[in-house]
Amino acid sequence: GVGASFFRSCINTLFNLHFSFFFFFFSLFTLHSSLKEYSIAVLPASAISDSFDHCYPFTEMQHWLSAIKTRIMKMIITTLCFIALFCNTAIHAQAWQTQDPNFLYKTTPYNVICPNATDAWTFGFEVDSATQYYTEVNYTLSRTTNSGETWESITFPHTEPGYFSCLSASSGDVAWISYVDYSEGNKLLQTVDGGLTWTQLPVYLGVWINLAHLFDENKGVTMGDPDSLGFEIHTTLDGGASWTRVDNNNIPAALPDEYAFAGSYEVVGSEIWFETTAGRVFHSPDYGNTWSVLSSPLPILHFLMAVDDTKTVYMGYTSSDNPDGSDPLTSLFRSADNGISWEDITPADNGWW
């Protein structure tokens, strides 16, 4: 999912820092070995602090070291300077960068889909300048295949008006659009050439389509709002050429007036999660064939749900004692076992974030 890229960046940063610290301690080991080789007394272990803020002063080292030691220390200092530069570069490489999606119109990006480290797709819509609401006109679509260095604008493959429900992608070439045509109903469009051409696939949902996701070239799932039987979910084993409705005995019953959010879902491997207007999170471990509902950490509606690459689920909540919603307090929880247990990881400064 979107949040997954963030967690990957954090992990990469930590790896770079640990790699740098390895070089630091390797350098100290080299110094120790070199001094032993030249039969020169080394500093006592107590002279080397465990904290970078209290390093042993170089002026006192000069009382211990001969000319050979001084030459070795210069090598160590040079190495440490290189490590500091390496760490600084690694940290800044993980910082956010502003990128222009190169949209055909002046529109607001709605979502970014990143199927891998180099490819990404995004779409946008025009915002009403008076109300700041979504207008469902001038849809824009763009993709990158070089980690965002450049973005290619793609002509939107359908006429308006209609509702752009969901965008999903498996690479920089293959993507799907779920679209509600107000005249003709639900549409599912697929491209395999980076948006140059689009093919309309069959879709049998009789309700509002909220998502269509293909896990690979064959297996996929579509999900719509509840009908008389419950949430309408279909799966495919042939790349979307045909679809089979999932038996609603394998899906928890919908609550009164409960609907799903369009395009609001997470996928890791064969597993998929989607959230509803009732504050529930549905989960399938097997490409959408069977479903369960996660137990929530709080008995109120959440405003955030994300899943990282380790399948850890995150849920955020906000509440305010004021009628206008001002001065809200937020809470953040995570679960590594799909809601069986939750850990409160709310930041100390838990205002609006």
Short mmCIF file of C-alpha atoms in Angstrom, two decimals:
data_model
loop_
_atom_site.label_atom_id
_atom_site.label_comp_id
_atom_site.label_asym_id
_atom_site.label_seq_id
_atom_site.Cartn_x
_atom_site.Cartn_y
_atom_site.Cartn_z
CA GLY A 1 0.00 0.00 0.00
CA VAL A 2 0.87 3.78 0.08
CA GLY A 3 2.04 3.64 3.68
CA ALA A 4 4.34 0.75 2.81
CA SER A 5 6.70 2.93 0.82
CA PHE A 6 7.14 5.12 3.90
CA PHE A 7 8.06 2.13 6.07
CA ARG A 8 10.50 0.87 3.43
CA SER A 9 12.20 4.28 3.46
CA CYS A 10 12.53 4.16 7.25
CA ILE A 11 14.04 0.68 7.11
CA ASN A 12 16.51 1.74 4.41
CA THR A 13 17.59 4.72 6.51
CA LEU A 14 18.16 2.55 9.58
CA PHE A 15 20.14 0.09 7.47
CA ASN A 16 22.39 2.86 6.17
CA LEU A 17 22.99 4.15 9.69
CA HIS A 18 23.81 0.69 11.03
CA PHE A 19 26.13 0.15 8.06
CA SER A 20 27.92 3.40 8.90
CA PHE A 21 28.28 2.52 12.57
CA PHE A 22 29.82 -0.79 11.51
CA PHE A 23 32.56 1.12 9.66
CA PHE A 24 33.14 3.27 12.75
CA PHE A 25 33.69 0.34 15.08
CA PHE A 26 35.68 -1.49 12.41
CA SER A 27 38.00 1.53 12.30
CA LEU A 28 38.46 1.43 16.07
CA PHE A 29 39.28 -2.27 15.83
CA THR A 30 41.84 -1.49 13.11
CA LEU A 31 43.44 1.13 15.35
CA HIS A 32 43.66 -1.31 18.23
CA SER A 33 45.22 -4.01 16.04
CA SER A 34 47.73 -1.59 14.54
CA LEU A 35 48.90 -0.40 17.94
CA LYS A 36 49.40 -3.96 19.07
CA GLU A 37 51.44 -4.68 15.95
CA TYR A 38 53.83 -1.84 16.70
CA SER A 39 53.96 -2.78 20.42
CA ILE A 40 52.58 0.59 21.40
CA ALA A 41 50.47 0.93 24.53
CA VAL A 42 46.83 1.43 23.72
CA LEU A 43 44.32 3.60 25.49
CA PRO A 44 42.45 1.95 28.34
CA ALA A 45 38.95 0.84 27.47
CA SER A 46 37.54 3.44 29.85
CA ALA A 47 38.96 6.19 27.64
CA ILE A 48 36.53 5.40 24.88
CA SER A 49 33.04 6.59 25.75
CA ASP A 50 29.89 4.81 24.75
CA SER A 51 28.42 8.15 23.66
CA PHE A 52 29.42 10.18 20.60
CA ASP A 53 28.84 13.29 22.72
CA HIS A 54 31.71 12.42 25.07
CA CYS A 55 34.48 11.16 22.79
CA TYR A 56 37.94 11.00 24.41
CA PRO A 57 39.68 14.36 23.67
CA PHE A 58 42.31 14.25 20.97
CA THR A 59 44.59 16.50 23.06
CA GLU A 60 44.82 13.80 25.74
CA MET A 61 45.45 11.14 23.11
CA GLN A 62 48.59 12.97 22.07
CA HIS A 63 50.07 12.16 25.47
CA TRP A 64 49.67 8.48 24.64
CA LEU A 65 50.52 8.29 20.98
CA SER A 66 53.84 8.52 19.19
CA ALA A 67 54.31 9.78 15.65
CA ILE A 68 53.03 6.46 14.31
CA LYS A 69 49.93 6.76 16.42
CA THR A 70 49.33 10.29 15.16
CA ARG A 71 49.52 9.08 11.57
CA ILE A 72 47.04 6.32 12.35
CA MET A 73 44.71 8.77 14.08
CA LYS A 74 44.68 10.94 10.97
CA MET A 75 43.53 7.94 8.99
CA ILE A 76 40.81 7.28 11.56
CA ILE A 77 39.65 10.91 11.52
CA THR A 78 39.49 10.86 7.72
CA THR A 79 37.47 7.66 7.87
CA LEU A 80 35.07 9.14 10.42
CA CYS A 81 34.60 12.25 8.28
CA PHE A 82 33.73 10.01 5.34
CA ILE A 83 31.26 8.12 7.53
CA ALA A 84 29.64 11.36 8.69
CA LEU A 85 29.25 12.44 5.07
CA PHE A 86 27.86 9.01 4.19
CA CYS A 87 25.29 9.16 7.01
CA ASN A 88 24.25 12.68 6.08
CA THR A 89 23.80 11.70 2.44
CA ALA A 90 21.84 8.58 3.37
CA ILE A 91 19.50 10.52 5.63
CA HIS A 92 18.87 13.26 3.08
CA ALA A 93 18.31 10.67 0.37
CA GLN A 94 15.29 9.50 2.34
CA ALA A 95 13.77 12.99 2.64
CA TRP A 96 10.58 13.96 0.83
CA GLN A 97 10.99 15.55 -2.57
CA THR A 98 8.44 17.64 -4.45
CA GLN A 99 7.57 16.17 -7.85
CA ASP A 100 5.40 17.50 -10.66
CA PRO A 101 2.96 14.82 -11.91
CA ASN A 102 2.72 16.64 -15.25
CA PHE A 103 -1.08 16.58 -15.33
CA LEU A 104 -2.88 17.85 -18.44
CA TYR A 105 -5.06 20.09 -16.26
CA LYS A 106 -4.50 21.98 -13.03
CA THR A 107 -5.89 19.29 -10.78
CA THR A 108 -5.31 17.88 -7.32
CA PRO A 109 -3.59 14.47 -7.04
CA TYR A 110 -5.87 12.07 -5.21
CA ASN A 111 -3.72 8.99 -4.73
CA VAL A 112 -0.33 7.52 -5.68
CA ILE A 113 -0.05 3.80 -6.47
CA CYS A 114 3.49 2.37 -6.23
CA PRO A 115 3.63 -1.27 -7.38
CA ASN A 116 7.44 -1.35 -7.04
CA ALA A 117 10.45 0.86 -6.30
CA THR A 118 10.58 2.59 -9.70
CA ASP A 119 7.03 2.60 -11.10
CA ALA A 120 4.09 4.66 -9.87
CA TRP A 121 0.72 5.91 -11.09
CA THR A 122 -1.39 8.81 -9.88
CA PHE A 123 -4.65 10.47 -10.82
CA GLY A 124 -6.28 13.75 -9.94
CA PHE A 125 -9.46 15.76 -10.25
CA GLU A 126 -10.49 19.37 -10.44
CA VAL A 127 -11.48 21.06 -7.20
CA ASP A 128 -14.31 23.60 -7.02
CA SER A 129 -12.60 26.86 -6.07
CA ALA A 130 -15.61 28.01 -4.06
CA THR A 131 -16.39 24.87 -2.05
CA GLN A 132 -13.05 23.01 -2.30
CA TYR A 133 -15.04 19.88 -3.11
CA TYR A 134 -14.38 17.16 -5.65
CA THR A 135 -16.02 18.05 -8.98
CA GLU A 136 -15.75 14.84 -11.08
CA VAL A 137 -14.48 16.77 -14.12
CA ASN A 138 -11.11 17.02 -15.86
CA TYR A 139 -9.76 13.75 -14.49
CA THR A 140 -6.02 13.50 -14.94
CA LEU A 141 -3.74 10.46 -15.05
CA SER A 142 0.03 10.17 -14.97
CA ARG A 143 2.76 7.59 -14.44
CA THR A 144 6.50 7.35 -13.80
CA THR A 145 8.90 4.50 -14.51
CA ASN A 146 12.04 6.12 -13.06
CA SER A 147 11.14 6.71 -9.40
CA GLY A 148 9.51 10.04 -10.11
CA GLU A 149 12.35 11.78 -11.93
CA THR A 150 9.92 12.36 -14.79
CA TRP A 151 6.15 11.86 -15.11
CA GLU A 152 4.25 11.03 -18.28
CA SER A 153 0.77 12.48 -18.64
CA ILE A 154 -1.81 9.97 -19.92
CA THR A 155 -5.09 10.83 -21.58
CA PHE A 156 -7.98 9.75 -19.36
CA PRO A 157 -9.56 6.76 -21.13
CA HIS A 158 -13.23 7.52 -20.54
CA THR A 159 -15.80 10.22 -21.06
CA GLU A 160 -17.32 12.29 -18.26
CA PRO A 161 -19.39 12.69 -16.18
CA GLY A 162 -18.70 9.75 -13.95
CA TYR A 163 -16.94 8.72 -10.78
CA PHE A 164 -13.26 7.67 -10.82
CA SER A 165 -13.55 5.01 -8.15
CA CYS A 166 -10.18 3.26 -8.01
CA LEU A 167 -6.78 3.01 -9.67
CA SER A 168 -4.58 -0.05 -9.21
CA ALA A 169 -1.39 -1.17 -10.95
CA SER A 170 1.04 -4.09 -11.01
CA SER A 171 3.81 -2.32 -12.95
CA GLY A 172 4.54 0.79 -14.97
CA ASP A 173 2.78 -0.80 -17.94
CA VAL A 174 -0.16 -2.67 -16.40
CA ALA A 175 -2.94 -0.82 -14.58
CA TRP A 176 -6.71 -0.94 -13.99
CA ILE A 177 -9.30 1.80 -13.53
CA SER A 178 -12.63 1.25 -11.77
CA TYR A 179 -15.11 3.82 -13.04
CA VAL A 180 -18.80 4.51 -12.50
CA ASP A 181 -20.33 5.73 -15.76
CA TYR A 182 -23.52 7.54 -14.78
CA SER A 183 -25.14 6.53 -18.07
CA GLU A 184 -23.88 2.96 -18.50
CA GLY A 185 -22.92 1.80 -15.01
CA ASN A 186 -19.72 0.27 -13.70
CA LYS A 187 -16.68 0.04 -15.96
CA LEU A 188 -13.37 -1.79 -15.53
CA LEU A 189 -10.58 -0.62 -17.85
CA GLN A 190 -7.18 -2.27 -18.28
CA THR A 191 -3.96 -1.15 -19.93
CA VAL A 192 -0.89 -3.32 -20.58
CA ASP A 193 1.13 -0.70 -22.48
CA GLY A 194 1.45 2.13 -20.00
CA GLY A 195 -1.82 3.81 -20.88
CA LEU A 196 -1.43 4.00 -24.65
CA THR A 197 -4.48 1.77 -25.12
CA TRP A 198 -7.22 0.54 -22.78
CA THR A 199 -9.44 -2.54 -22.89
CA GLN A 200 -12.81 -2.75 -21.15
CA LEU A 201 -13.12 -5.90 -19.04
CA PRO A 202 -16.46 -7.35 -17.94
CA VAL A 203 -17.68 -6.39 -14.49
CA TYR A 204 -20.78 -7.90 -12.94
CA LEU A 205 -21.24 -5.80 -9.83
CA GLY A 206 -24.82 -4.63 -9.56
CA VAL A 207 -23.87 -2.00 -6.97
CA TRP A 208 -21.38 0.86 -6.79
CA ILE A 209 -17.89 -0.45 -7.57
CA ASN A 210 -15.35 0.49 -4.89
CA LEU A 211 -12.25 -1.36 -5.99
CA ALA A 212 -10.78 -3.71 -8.57
CA HIS A 213 -7.39 -5.23 -7.86
CA LEU A 214 -5.44 -7.92 -9.69
CA PHE A 215 -2.85 -9.65 -7.53
CA ASP A 216 -1.05 -11.05 -10.59
CA GLU A 217 -1.84 -11.65 -14.26
CA ASN A 218 -4.62 -14.10 -13.35
CA LYS A 219 -6.03 -13.61 -9.82
CA GLY A 220 -8.08 -10.55 -8.95
CA VAL A 221 -10.99 -9.20 -6.93
CA THR A 222 -13.69 -6.55 -7.30
CA MET A 223 -15.74 -5.19 -4.41
CA GLY A 224 -18.94 -3.18 -4.32
CA ASP A 225 -21.34 -1.86 -1.73
CA PRO A 226 -23.84 -4.23 -0.07
CA ASP A 227 -26.91 -5.47 -1.90
CA SER A 228 -29.67 -7.62 -0.40
CA LEU A 229 -27.14 -10.41 0.29
CA GLY A 230 -24.35 -8.27 1.73
CA PHE A 231 -21.12 -6.84 0.33
CA GLU A 232 -20.90 -7.85 -3.33
CA ILE A 233 -17.42 -9.28 -3.99
CA HIS A 234 -16.26 -11.11 -7.13
CA THR A 235 -13.00 -12.90 -7.92
CA THR A 236 -11.29 -13.85 -11.17
CA LEU A 237 -8.76 -16.54 -12.08
CA ASP A 238 -8.26 -15.53 -15.72
CA GLY A 239 -7.14 -11.91 -15.53
CA GLY A 240 -10.63 -10.44 -15.47
CA ALA A 241 -12.09 -12.24 -18.48
CA SER A 242 -14.69 -13.83 -16.18
CA TRP A 243 -15.78 -13.28 -12.59
CA THR A 244 -17.44 -15.38 -9.87
CA ARG A 245 -19.33 -13.91 -6.93
CA VAL A 246 -17.97 -14.87 -3.51
CA ASP A 247 -20.49 -16.76 -1.41
CA ASN A 248 -21.79 -14.29 1.18
CA ASN A 249 -21.54 -17.04 3.80
CA ASN A 250 -17.80 -16.33 3.53
CA ILE A 251 -18.29 -12.59 4.16
CA PRO A 252 -19.42 -11.05 7.48
CA ALA A 253 -22.87 -9.51 7.19
CA ALA A 254 -23.07 -5.81 6.47
CA LEU A 255 -24.41 -3.49 9.15
CA PRO A 256 -27.38 -1.20 8.45
CA ASP A 257 -26.30 1.71 6.22
CA GLU A 258 -22.74 0.38 6.01
CA TYR A 259 -20.81 1.03 2.81
CA ALA A 260 -17.21 0.77 1.67
CA PHE A 261 -14.94 3.66 0.69
CA ALA A 262 -13.99 3.83 -2.98
CA GLY A 263 -10.33 3.01 -3.54
CA SER A 264 -9.58 2.72 0.19
CA TYR A 265 -7.87 -0.63 0.59
CA GLU A 266 -4.46 -2.23 1.27
CA VAL A 267 -2.80 -5.28 -0.30
CA VAL A 268 0.20 -7.36 0.81
CA GLY A 269 0.80 -10.56 -1.14
CA SER A 270 -2.42 -12.58 -1.25
CA GLU A 271 -4.02 -10.53 1.54
CA ILE A 272 -6.33 -7.56 1.15
CA TRP A 273 -8.01 -5.18 3.63
CA PHE A 274 -10.76 -2.60 3.06
CA GLU A 275 -12.52 -0.21 5.44
CA THR A 276 -16.16 0.82 5.75
CA THR A 277 -18.27 3.76 6.83
CA ALA A 278 -19.12 1.88 10.03
CA GLY A 279 -15.47 1.96 11.09
CA ARG A 280 -14.92 -1.73 10.37
CA VAL A 281 -11.97 -3.27 8.52
CA PHE A 282 -12.62 -6.36 6.38
CA HIS A 283 -9.71 -8.73 5.70
CA SER A 284 -9.15 -11.60 3.28
CA PRO A 285 -6.03 -13.81 3.44
CA ASP A 286 -6.71 -15.65 0.18
CA TYR A 287 -7.18 -13.27 -2.76
CA GLY A 288 -10.66 -12.24 -1.65
CA ASN A 289 -12.27 -15.69 -1.35
CA THR A 290 -12.95 -15.63 2.40
CA TRP A 291 -13.35 -12.64 4.71
CA SER A 292 -13.40 -11.66 8.36
CA VAL A 293 -13.72 -8.38 10.28
CA LEU A 294 -10.91 -7.13 12.50
CA SER A 295 -11.64 -6.28 16.12
CA SER A 296 -11.04 -2.54 16.56
CA PRO A 297 -8.91 -1.07 19.36
CA LEU A 298 -11.49 1.67 20.11
CA PRO A 299 -15.31 1.71 19.85
CA ILE A 300 -15.35 4.82 17.65
CA LEU A 301 -14.92 5.53 13.95
CA HIS A 302 -11.33 5.64 12.74
CA PHE A 303 -9.94 8.13 10.25
CA LEU A 304 -6.86 6.20 9.14
CA MET A 305 -6.10 2.60 8.21
CA ALA A 306 -2.81 1.41 6.74
CA VAL A 307 -0.91 -1.86 6.40
CA ASP A 308 2.85 -2.19 5.98
CA ASP A 309 4.89 -4.89 4.24
CA THR A 310 5.03 -7.01 7.41
CA LYS A 311 1.18 -7.10 7.43
CA THR A 312 1.07 -4.94 10.53
CA VAL A 313 -2.21 -3.00 10.58
CA TYR A 314 -2.30 0.62 11.77
CA MET A 315 -5.46 2.46 12.80
CA GLY A 316 -5.76 6.11 13.77
CA TYR A 317 -8.57 7.80 15.69
CA THR A 318 -9.45 11.37 16.52
CA SER A 319 -11.97 12.82 18.96
CA SER A 320 -12.80 16.18 20.45
CA ASP A 321 -14.89 17.31 23.40
CA ASN A 322 -15.75 20.51 21.55
CA PRO A 323 -18.86 20.72 19.34
CA ASP A 324 -16.88 22.29 16.49
CA GLY A 325 -14.26 19.54 16.61
CA SER A 326 -11.46 21.88 17.64
CA ASP A 327 -8.47 20.80 19.73
CA PRO A 328 -8.85 17.13 18.82
CA LEU A 329 -6.94 14.33 20.48
CA THR A 330 -5.66 11.54 18.28
CA SER A 331 -4.71 7.96 18.97
CA LEU A 332 -2.64 5.54 16.90
CA PHE A 333 -2.65 1.77 17.30
CA ARG A 334 -0.99 -1.13 15.52
CA SER A 335 -1.65 -4.85 15.38
CA ALA A 336 0.66 -7.58 14.13
CA ASP A 337 -2.03 -10.29 14.35
CA ASN A 338 -4.92 -8.77 12.38
CA GLY A 339 -6.71 -7.23 15.31
CA ILE A 340 -6.40 -10.00 17.90
CA SER A 341 -4.27 -7.62 19.98
CA TRP A 342 -3.45 -3.91 19.63
CA GLU A 343 -0.51 -1.79 20.78
CA ASP A 344 -1.04 1.89 21.56
CA ILE A 345 1.72 3.83 19.76
CA THR A 346 0.15 7.27 20.07
CA PRO A 347 2.86 9.99 19.86
CA ALA A 348 3.49 12.00 23.03
CA ASP A 349 2.29 15.14 21.23
CA ASN A 350 -1.02 13.66 20.17
CA GLY A 351 -2.68 16.69 18.64
CA TRP A 352 -3.94 16.68 15.08
CA TRP A 353 -1.52 14.99 12.66
#
